[in-house]
Amino acid sequence: MRLFYGLVLIALYLPALALAAIFDLSQLHWTLKNQNGTIVIPASVPSQAHLDLLAAGLITEPLLGINDFTERWIADDNWTYTADLSPWSSETVQNASGKTLLVFYGIDTIANITFAGHPVAWVNNQFRQYVYDVSDLLKSIGEGDSNLTVALESAYHYGLNVTSRPDAEQFPSSISDNFEYPGVRQYIRKIASDFGWDWGPAFVPSGIFKPAYLVTLSEAITEELGGTPPVSPLISNSSDSPMFIEESSIDIYKVGQNFSVAPDQTANWVVNVSLALRSASNFLNPSLILSIPELNLVSDALPVSPIKSTAISATWVGVTWQIPDKVPERWYPHNLGKPKLYNLTVTLQMSHEKSVSFTTTTGFRTIQLVQSPYSQEDVDVRGITPGDQWHFEINGKAFYAKGTNIIPFDPFYARTKPEAVKWVLESAVKSGQNMLRIWGGGIYQPSDSSIAGGLYDFYSVCDELGILAWSELIFSDTVYPINDFLLESIEPEVRQNVRRINRHPSNVQWAGGNEIEGIVEGAPTHYLDEFLFLFRDFLQKIVVSETRSVAYTDCSTTHGVLSLEPYTLRLNNATPGEIYGNSERYNYDATQAFSLSTYPVSRFVNEFGFHSMPSFYSWEDVLTSVDDFNFNSSVVMSRDHHPPAGDLTWPNPNAPQGQQQMTSAVNLWLPTPSTSDANQTFAQWCWSTQIFQSMNMVSEIAFYRSGAGKGENNLGSLVWQLNDIWQGVSWSSIEYSGRWKVLQYGLAKVYSPVIISPFWTAENQTLEVLVTSDALDIVHGMAQLTWYDWNGTEVDSSRYNFAVPALNNSKIFHASGLQSILPRGKNETEVWLLLNVTANIDNKTTSNEQYFTPSSLAQASLVDPRIKVSSNGTGNFMTFTLSATAVAPWTWIDHPLGTIGYFVDNLTGIPSNGFYLVPGIERTIKFVMNEALSKVTRPDPVDFVVRSLWNNTHI
């Protein structure tokens, strides 16, 4: 019974199938064999070769130590998954009276599939689902070969073979970023970062990485032909189901809306439902009935085209249903309203009395990517810099997009934990984010754990939590060859994924790829032409033919468009002094980290970041020797892939450059970690790189957010990056285990609805303090600026009342020259400024706190803070009260190894860690544990570690 219930939940793909008709291939006994047969071990589905080798004890955890190097032999070999079909066929074949389908929701990546000794298909695309009619092969089982075999070829060696062909196009390094396995990923429809990236390992895995099934469709005689159709298996558990729903698309938009036409907010809603059906029977007069129970809405029986008896290919049927504008409540991101979802039931009426149904969740919203020129009135009245708009509008309202970028959650998709993904998405909400960009070098994120073999929830959780998801097709950082062979595989890949994601109100757009437009703009015309064909013409036409609810853009970072209809890219066709498209920013010169003039003045900044170490606790998970616990140990440096090696040289010969970037940043801006305890010094180094990362990103975000009230009208900032793929140097704000870095708490501060921010220009010694709001109405409040010395003595204080217009800022302080900025008689090393703001939004009080030090903390006259900690409670009800006798900058409390959670201010409930602890102002923070991810669910308060910058140089 468990199997039937689980498959009924595959609402969009297996709803019409009965218990006896579905066989989960994970129930077969699988073996994994390498090419020469020296390794033959038990295997599983879904899985990947590394994971099966690990389960068999032939290798240790791939993420341990230097296993990303020592286990490279796995990627060089060919691996074959084999299972005996006899346990399934013994009864099924005898009783088969219809069609049998072999369904794979994901194969990674190059594979020959054989069924009972007969070839079924050769596949070469990790991002596609495959369905094959194997009905005629059933009789072969028992006559010899009774195996189902998936023989996987090394993706790397396949790529080498393809690129060695005389007709293969070769690309210069200037238009093709290479990481570890060079020059092949353009030719393989596989996760790009599997071949290495500057924040992760290169395992190049292979396997049947998503669930797979055998589905038997029973022949049924329709009433039109004088017979009785089957009773719906969802009602009766009958095994006589003639129908398989291979794909579905549910696209909700406004009447008249499309890629180039903005939605009319008062128009009716259109619910566009399309189904791809494989049937064992003919149905001459089928229809679809759509209903939303919560709204008491039921459509008429909407006729669709006849369904033919064919399992070789799918028959598409579709209907549209209009709903008045004001009937459904609209879906909003969590910070702008309620993420309202509805249950939509789709009933396929096969005859007058018999039907099959499925129910899924969806929502009603309009999302528009506005790229039209600013009007002359905008320029004259609002002070907008001329050029094009580039921002999103939800339900007709412009808003500020606050968020980060998502990379794959694990090097091995098959072991990604749903609870780990949900924690990352929940953490985004807790830190005030409302948009996540799904990076185009990873994988199409699943809808949920059931649909299309997703294994874990992504878009469904985004829907529920109210997080907007910027989606990308999987193309990144290189030019791609244009040939019919690849295009024939790419088209169904894109169609399948756009259709699958259509139903999710969280989706905001499809970008064709990541960072490619900028690569080709200065390249020879030949490569630009190839780019334009693939991203302007080919992919755009596919996407807009499958959805009318979201926009398509050619690339994540783009100069925008000259027109949407016809779709014409701007590229380098810019007018001097005008602003177009969006931007990204990476600057690893730490001397320029807080130089405002180096930040892009942009409508939207979709990538910017600086790398940091993971915590000491993460290193404990993977380092195997005491000697490894050192900032520049060989193992630690081997896990710094920035800048990337560019080839298979190991350890990364460029790692010293990345290490030096972090080292110089800490040396410039913080006390240099150095104590008599080697482990403490290493822990302080790891933590200090995270402090600088947070300082750097908070400074940039504050600048971009303030741009909402300036000429650039900046309405978006997405930090690179949110999650981690392993325990190593990266740009993430959340570690692989789920532990929050300092940056994650920094995001919670700077992504608050109302923030106060200091802007320091060193060149002319000017300090400006702004209050910025992303509320859609005017906000009133009070700000306080308080100067302290490092002993914690209040030196000066001032208060300011303010009113901030919608999506704007208000300047509350401006002064030039240190003498007019600093308290009288104090120099820049002796004092620091605490900035506080309180405001009222929707009858709720919100607060924000930031800090300004007129000199680097490396020069500050710090005093021993003698932090005292008292704890109360246990487990998920544990609080810590901290006090100090002198100012403790960046006071930080770490939860122990084996626990996952975060800290919140006990009074406000706002995430709080990495704050300035001031004498006389106690801080009580609560530890909120995630028990699903924590191995230690009853931690001892003694095991929580408190540190501050004082500990960089003192035990």
Coordinates of C-alpha atoms in Angstrom, one line a residue, residues 32-41 58 73 77 79:
L32 CA 27.1 -2.0 -10.5
K33 CA 30.0 -3.1 -12.6
N34 CA 33.0 -1.2 -14.0
Q35 CA 34.1 -1.7 -17.6
N36 CA 36.7 -4.5 -17.1
G37 CA 34.6 -6.3 -14.5
T38 CA 37.0 -6.0 -11.6
I39 CA 34.3 -4.3 -9.5
V40 CA 30.9 -5.9 -9.2
I41 CA 28.9 -4.6 -6.2
L58 CA 35.1 0.4 -1.7
W73 CA 39.5 7.1 -11.2
D77 CA 35.7 4.5 -15.8
W79 CA 29.8 2.0 -15.1

